Amino acid sequence: SHPDDEAMFFMPTLCALSSCGIALHLLSLTSGNADGLGAARHAELMLVGAAVGAERVTVLNRTDFADGFAEEWNLSAASDAVVQYVKEAGVYFDKVLTFDEFGASHHPNHVDTHLAVRHAAHRLRKLAGTFLNLRTRTWAQVCMERAQAIMLSLAVHLCWRKTPSKARIRAAALLSRHSCCASWRAMGCHATQWKWFRKLHVLFSQYTYVNIIDVVWDTRFAHEASL
């Protein structure tokens, strides 16, 4: 939906895909121009794209699906834009990832992005494979996960002193993969958005550390079912 969504919500997945050598394309349906900062935010997303090794970074700036809580999106136009992007890219997209129907933070632009991409999926049977959603987590689920994480961290701390040095190095490498560093560095590229409350978001949000992904549409199976 906006430049900085990739840093605030999707970095665990982007980092995992990048580390596997998978080609990444970043598409933002708006430039985040609600406050007149669209050009700057476009440039900021380009920096993040370079940092994660994205092959292509595209930012749209359309009046019929513009940034803003009060903006009413033309979902047909937004869906057409997604289809056009995929066709013009000239590659087969094995996976397409976006928000789920709750938009992670319930931002209306996030929800509309989900609807636009879901509608586009039905038109991209030969150009894309699996369409994925980032699952929105409820506060109850998050609190339970936090309690479990605290218990686990206490157990790790108690066992740490008894752990051989080589095993400590391996454990540290594993834990670093689930730190906030990637999201923190990515949000640091978004200088116009790097406010104190977003720093708190990066530190405490579950999306900083793990993404839960759901398959919502597989064009290959849909094509087979239609034959």
CSV table of C-alpha atoms in Angstrom, one decimal:
chain,number,residue,atom,x,y,z
A,1,SER,CA,0.0,0.0,0.0
A,2,HIS,CA,2.7,2.5,1.0
A,3,PRO,CA,6.5,2.9,1.1
A,4,ASP,CA,7.5,1.6,4.6
A,5,ASP,CA,4.9,-1.2,4.8
A,6,GLU,CA,7.6,-3.6,3.6
A,7,ALA,CA,9.8,-2.5,6.6
A,8,MET,CA,7.0,-2.5,9.2
A,9,PHE,CA,5.3,-5.7,8.3
A,10,PHE,CA,7.1,-7.9,5.8
A,11,MET,CA,10.8,-7.9,6.6
A,12,PRO,CA,11.0,-11.4,8.0
A,13,THR,CA,9.7,-12.8,4.7
A,14,LEU,CA,11.7,-10.5,2.5
A,15,CYS,CA,14.9,-11.3,4.4
A,16,ALA,CA,14.2,-15.1,4.2
A,17,LEU,CA,13.6,-14.9,0.5
A,18,SER,CA,16.6,-12.7,-0.2
A,19,SER,CA,18.9,-15.0,1.8
A,20,CYS,CA,17.7,-17.9,-0.5
A,21,GLY,CA,18.6,-16.0,-3.6
A,22,ILE,CA,15.0,-15.5,-4.7
A,23,ALA,CA,14.4,-12.5,-7.0
A,24,LEU,CA,12.2,-9.9,-5.3
A,25,HIS,CA,9.9,-7.3,-6.8
A,26,LEU,CA,8.5,-4.6,-4.6
A,27,LEU,CA,5.3,-2.9,-5.7
A,28,SER,CA,3.7,-0.1,-3.7
A,29,LEU,CA,0.2,0.9,-4.9
A,30,THR,CA,0.7,4.5,-3.5
A,31,SER,CA,3.6,6.8,-3.0
A,32,GLY,CA,2.4,7.6,0.5
A,33,ASN,CA,1.6,11.2,-0.6
A,34,ALA,CA,-1.1,12.0,1.9
A,35,ASP,CA,1.2,14.6,3.6
A,36,GLY,CA,2.9,15.7,0.3
A,37,LEU,CA,6.0,13.5,0.9
A,38,GLY,CA,5.4,11.1,-2.1
A,39,ALA,CA,8.6,11.9,-3.9
A,40,ALA,CA,10.7,11.5,-0.8
A,41,ARG,CA,9.0,8.3,0.2
A,42,HIS,CA,9.4,6.9,-3.3
A,43,ALA,CA,13.2,7.5,-2.9
A,44,GLU,CA,13.2,5.9,0.5
A,45,LEU,CA,11.6,2.7,-0.8
A,46,MET,CA,14.3,2.5,-3.5
A,47,LEU,CA,16.9,2.5,-0.7
A,48,VAL,CA,15.2,-0.4,1.0
A,49,GLY,CA,14.9,-2.3,-2.3
A,50,ALA,CA,18.6,-1.9,-2.8
A,51,ALA,CA,19.3,-3.1,0.7
A,52,VAL,CA,17.2,-6.3,0.3
A,53,GLY,CA,18.5,-6.9,-3.2
A,54,ALA,CA,15.2,-6.4,-5.0
A,55,GLU,CA,15.4,-6.7,-8.8
A,56,ARG,CA,12.7,-4.1,-9.3
A,57,VAL,CA,11.0,-1.5,-7.1
A,58,THR,CA,7.9,0.3,-8.4
A,59,VAL,CA,5.8,3.0,-6.7
A,60,LEU,CA,2.5,4.1,-8.2
A,61,ASN,CA,1.0,7.5,-7.7
A,62,ARG,CA,-2.6,7.4,-8.9
A,63,THR,CA,-5.5,9.6,-8.0
A,64,ASP,CA,-8.1,6.8,-8.3
A,65,PHE,CA,-6.4,4.8,-5.5
A,66,ALA,CA,-4.5,7.4,-3.5
A,67,ASP,CA,-2.9,7.3,0.0
A,68,GLY,CA,-5.1,8.4,2.9
A,69,PHE,CA,-7.5,7.0,5.5
A,70,ALA,CA,-10.4,8.9,4.0
A,71,GLU,CA,-9.5,8.0,0.4
A,72,GLU,CA,-12.1,5.8,-1.4
A,73,TRP,CA,-10.3,3.5,-3.8
A,74,ASN,CA,-11.4,2.5,-7.2
A,75,LEU,CA,-10.7,-1.2,-6.7
A,76,SER,CA,-11.1,-2.1,-10.3
A,77,ALA,CA,-8.4,0.5,-11.3
A,78,ALA,CA,-6.1,-0.8,-8.5
A,79,SER,CA,-6.6,-4.4,-9.7
A,80,ASP,CA,-5.9,-3.4,-13.3
A,81,ALA,CA,-2.7,-1.7,-12.1
A,82,VAL,CA,-1.5,-5.0,-10.4
A,83,VAL,CA,-2.3,-7.0,-13.5
A,84,GLN,CA,-0.5,-4.4,-15.7
A,85,TYR,CA,2.6,-4.5,-13.5
A,86,VAL,CA,2.8,-8.3,-13.6
A,87,LYS,CA,2.3,-8.4,-17.4
A,88,GLU,CA,4.9,-5.7,-18.0
A,89,ALA,CA,7.5,-7.3,-15.7
A,90,GLY,CA,8.0,-10.1,-18.2
A,91,VAL,CA,8.6,-12.8,-15.6
A,92,TYR,CA,6.6,-15.5,-14.0
A,93,PHE,CA,5.8,-14.7,-10.4
A,94,ASP,CA,5.9,-17.9,-8.4
A,95,LYS,CA,4.6,-16.1,-5.2
A,96,VAL,CA,2.7,-12.9,-4.7
A,97,LEU,CA,2.5,-11.6,-1.1
A,98,THR,CA,0.2,-8.9,0.3
A,99,PHE,CA,-2.0,-8.1,3.3
A,100,ASP,CA,-4.9,-10.2,4.4
A,101,GLU,CA,-8.5,-8.8,4.7
A,102,PHE,CA,-7.7,-7.1,7.9
A,103,GLY,CA,-4.6,-5.3,6.6
A,104,ALA,CA,-2.3,-6.0,9.5
A,105,SER,CA,-3.1,-2.6,11.1
A,106,HIS,CA,-6.6,-2.3,9.7
A,107,HIS,CA,-5.6,0.6,7.6
A,108,PRO,CA,-8.2,1.0,4.8
A,109,ASN,CA,-5.5,1.3,2.1
A,110,HIS,CA,-4.1,-2.1,3.3
A,111,VAL,CA,-7.5,-3.7,3.2
A,112,ASP,CA,-8.1,-2.3,-0.3
A,113,THR,CA,-4.7,-3.5,-1.5
A,114,HIS,CA,-5.8,-7.0,-0.4
A,115,LEU,CA,-9.0,-6.8,-2.3
A,116,ALA,CA,-7.3,-5.4,-5.4
A,117,VAL,CA,-4.6,-8.1,-5.4
A,118,ARG,CA,-7.2,-10.9,-4.7
A,119,HIS,CA,-9.3,-9.7,-7.7
A,120,ALA,CA,-6.1,-9.5,-9.9
A,121,ALA,CA,-5.2,-13.1,-8.9
A,122,HIS,CA,-8.2,-14.5,-10.9
A,123,ARG,CA,-6.8,-12.8,-14.0
A,124,LEU,CA,-3.2,-13.9,-13.7
A,125,ARG,CA,-3.4,-17.6,-14.1
A,126,LYS,CA,-0.6,-17.9,-16.6
A,127,LEU,CA,1.7,-15.2,-15.1
A,128,ALA,CA,1.7,-16.0,-11.4
A,129,GLY,CA,1.5,-19.0,-9.2
A,130,THR,CA,0.5,-18.8,-5.5
A,131,PHE,CA,-1.0,-15.7,-3.9
A,132,LEU,CA,-0.2,-15.3,-0.2
A,133,ASN,CA,-1.5,-13.2,2.6
A,134,LEU,CA,0.2,-11.9,5.7
A,135,ARG,CA,-2.0,-13.0,8.6
A,136,THR,CA,-3.2,-10.3,10.9
A,137,ARG,CA,-2.7,-11.3,14.6
A,138,THR,CA,-5.0,-10.4,17.4
A,139,TRP,CA,-3.8,-8.8,20.6
A,140,ALA,CA,-4.8,-12.0,22.6
A,141,GLN,CA,-2.6,-14.1,20.3
A,142,VAL,CA,0.2,-11.7,20.5
A,143,CYS,CA,0.1,-11.5,24.3
A,144,MET,CA,0.2,-15.3,24.5
A,145,GLU,CA,3.1,-15.5,22.1
A,146,ARG,CA,4.9,-12.8,24.2
A,147,ALA,CA,4.4,-14.8,27.4
A,148,GLN,CA,5.8,-17.9,25.7
A,149,ALA,CA,8.8,-15.9,24.3
A,150,ILE,CA,9.6,-14.6,27.8
A,151,MET,CA,9.5,-18.1,29.3
A,152,LEU,CA,11.8,-19.3,26.5
A,153,SER,CA,14.2,-16.4,26.9
A,154,LEU,CA,14.5,-17.2,30.7
A,155,ALA,CA,15.2,-20.8,29.9
A,156,VAL,CA,17.9,-19.8,27.4
A,157,HIS,CA,19.4,-17.4,29.9
A,158,LEU,CA,19.6,-20.1,32.6
A,159,CYS,CA,21.2,-22.6,30.2
A,160,TRP,CA,23.6,-20.1,28.5
A,161,ARG,CA,26.4,-20.3,31.0
A,162,LYS,CA,26.5,-24.1,30.8
A,163,THR,CA,26.6,-24.1,27.0
A,164,PRO,CA,30.0,-24.8,25.2
A,165,SER,CA,31.4,-21.8,23.3
A,166,LYS,CA,30.9,-23.3,19.8
A,167,ALA,CA,27.2,-24.0,20.6
A,168,ARG,CA,26.9,-20.4,21.9
A,169,ILE,CA,28.0,-19.1,18.5
A,170,ARG,CA,25.5,-21.2,16.7
A,171,ALA,CA,22.7,-20.1,19.0
A,172,ALA,CA,23.6,-16.5,18.7
A,173,ALA,CA,23.5,-16.8,14.9
A,174,LEU,CA,20.0,-18.4,15.1
A,175,LEU,CA,18.7,-15.7,17.5
A,176,SER,CA,20.1,-12.9,15.3
A,177,ARG,CA,17.9,-14.1,12.5
A,178,HIS,CA,14.9,-13.3,14.6
A,179,SER,CA,16.0,-9.9,15.9
A,180,CYS,CA,14.6,-6.5,15.1
A,181,CYS,CA,17.7,-5.4,13.2
A,182,ALA,CA,16.4,-6.0,9.7
A,183,SER,CA,13.2,-4.0,10.3
A,184,TRP,CA,15.1,-1.3,12.2
A,185,ARG,CA,17.6,-0.8,9.4
A,186,ALA,CA,14.9,-0.8,6.7
A,187,MET,CA,12.8,1.7,8.6
A,188,GLY,CA,15.9,3.8,9.0
A,189,CYS,CA,15.8,4.3,5.3
A,190,HIS,CA,12.4,5.8,5.6
A,191,ALA,CA,13.7,9.0,7.2
A,192,THR,CA,10.4,10.9,6.8
A,193,GLN,CA,8.5,8.2,8.7
A,194,TRP,CA,11.1,7.3,11.3
A,195,LYS,CA,9.2,8.7,14.3
A,196,TRP,CA,9.3,7.6,17.9
A,197,PHE,CA,6.0,5.7,17.7
A,198,ARG,CA,7.2,3.7,14.7
A,199,LYS,CA,10.5,2.9,16.6
A,200,LEU,CA,8.3,1.4,19.3
A,201,HIS,CA,6.3,-0.5,16.6
A,202,VAL,CA,9.5,-2.0,15.2
A,203,LEU,CA,10.7,-3.0,18.7
A,204,PHE,CA,7.5,-4.6,19.9
A,205,SER,CA,5.5,-5.6,16.8
A,206,GLN,CA,5.2,-9.3,16.1
A,207,TYR,CA,5.6,-8.5,12.4
A,208,THR,CA,9.2,-7.5,13.1
A,209,TYR,CA,10.1,-11.0,14.2
A,210,VAL,CA,7.9,-13.4,12.3
A,211,ASN,CA,5.4,-13.5,9.5
A,212,ILE,CA,2.6,-16.0,9.4
A,213,ILE,CA,1.6,-16.5,5.7
A,214,ASP,CA,-1.6,-18.0,4.4
A,215,VAL,CA,-2.2,-19.3,0.9
A,216,VAL,CA,-5.4,-17.7,-0.5
A,217,TRP,CA,-5.2,-18.6,-4.2
A,218,ASP,CA,-3.2,-20.9,-6.3
A,219,THR,CA,-3.6,-20.2,-10.0
A,220,ARG,CA,-2.1,-23.5,-11.0
A,221,PHE,CA,-4.8,-25.6,-9.1
A,222,ALA,CA,-7.5,-23.2,-10.2
A,223,HIS,CA,-6.5,-23.7,-13.8
A,224,GLU,CA,-6.5,-27.5,-13.4
A,225,ALA,CA,-10.0,-27.4,-11.8
A,226,SER,CA,-11.3,-25.4,-14.7
A,227,LEU,CA,-10.2,-27.9,-17.4
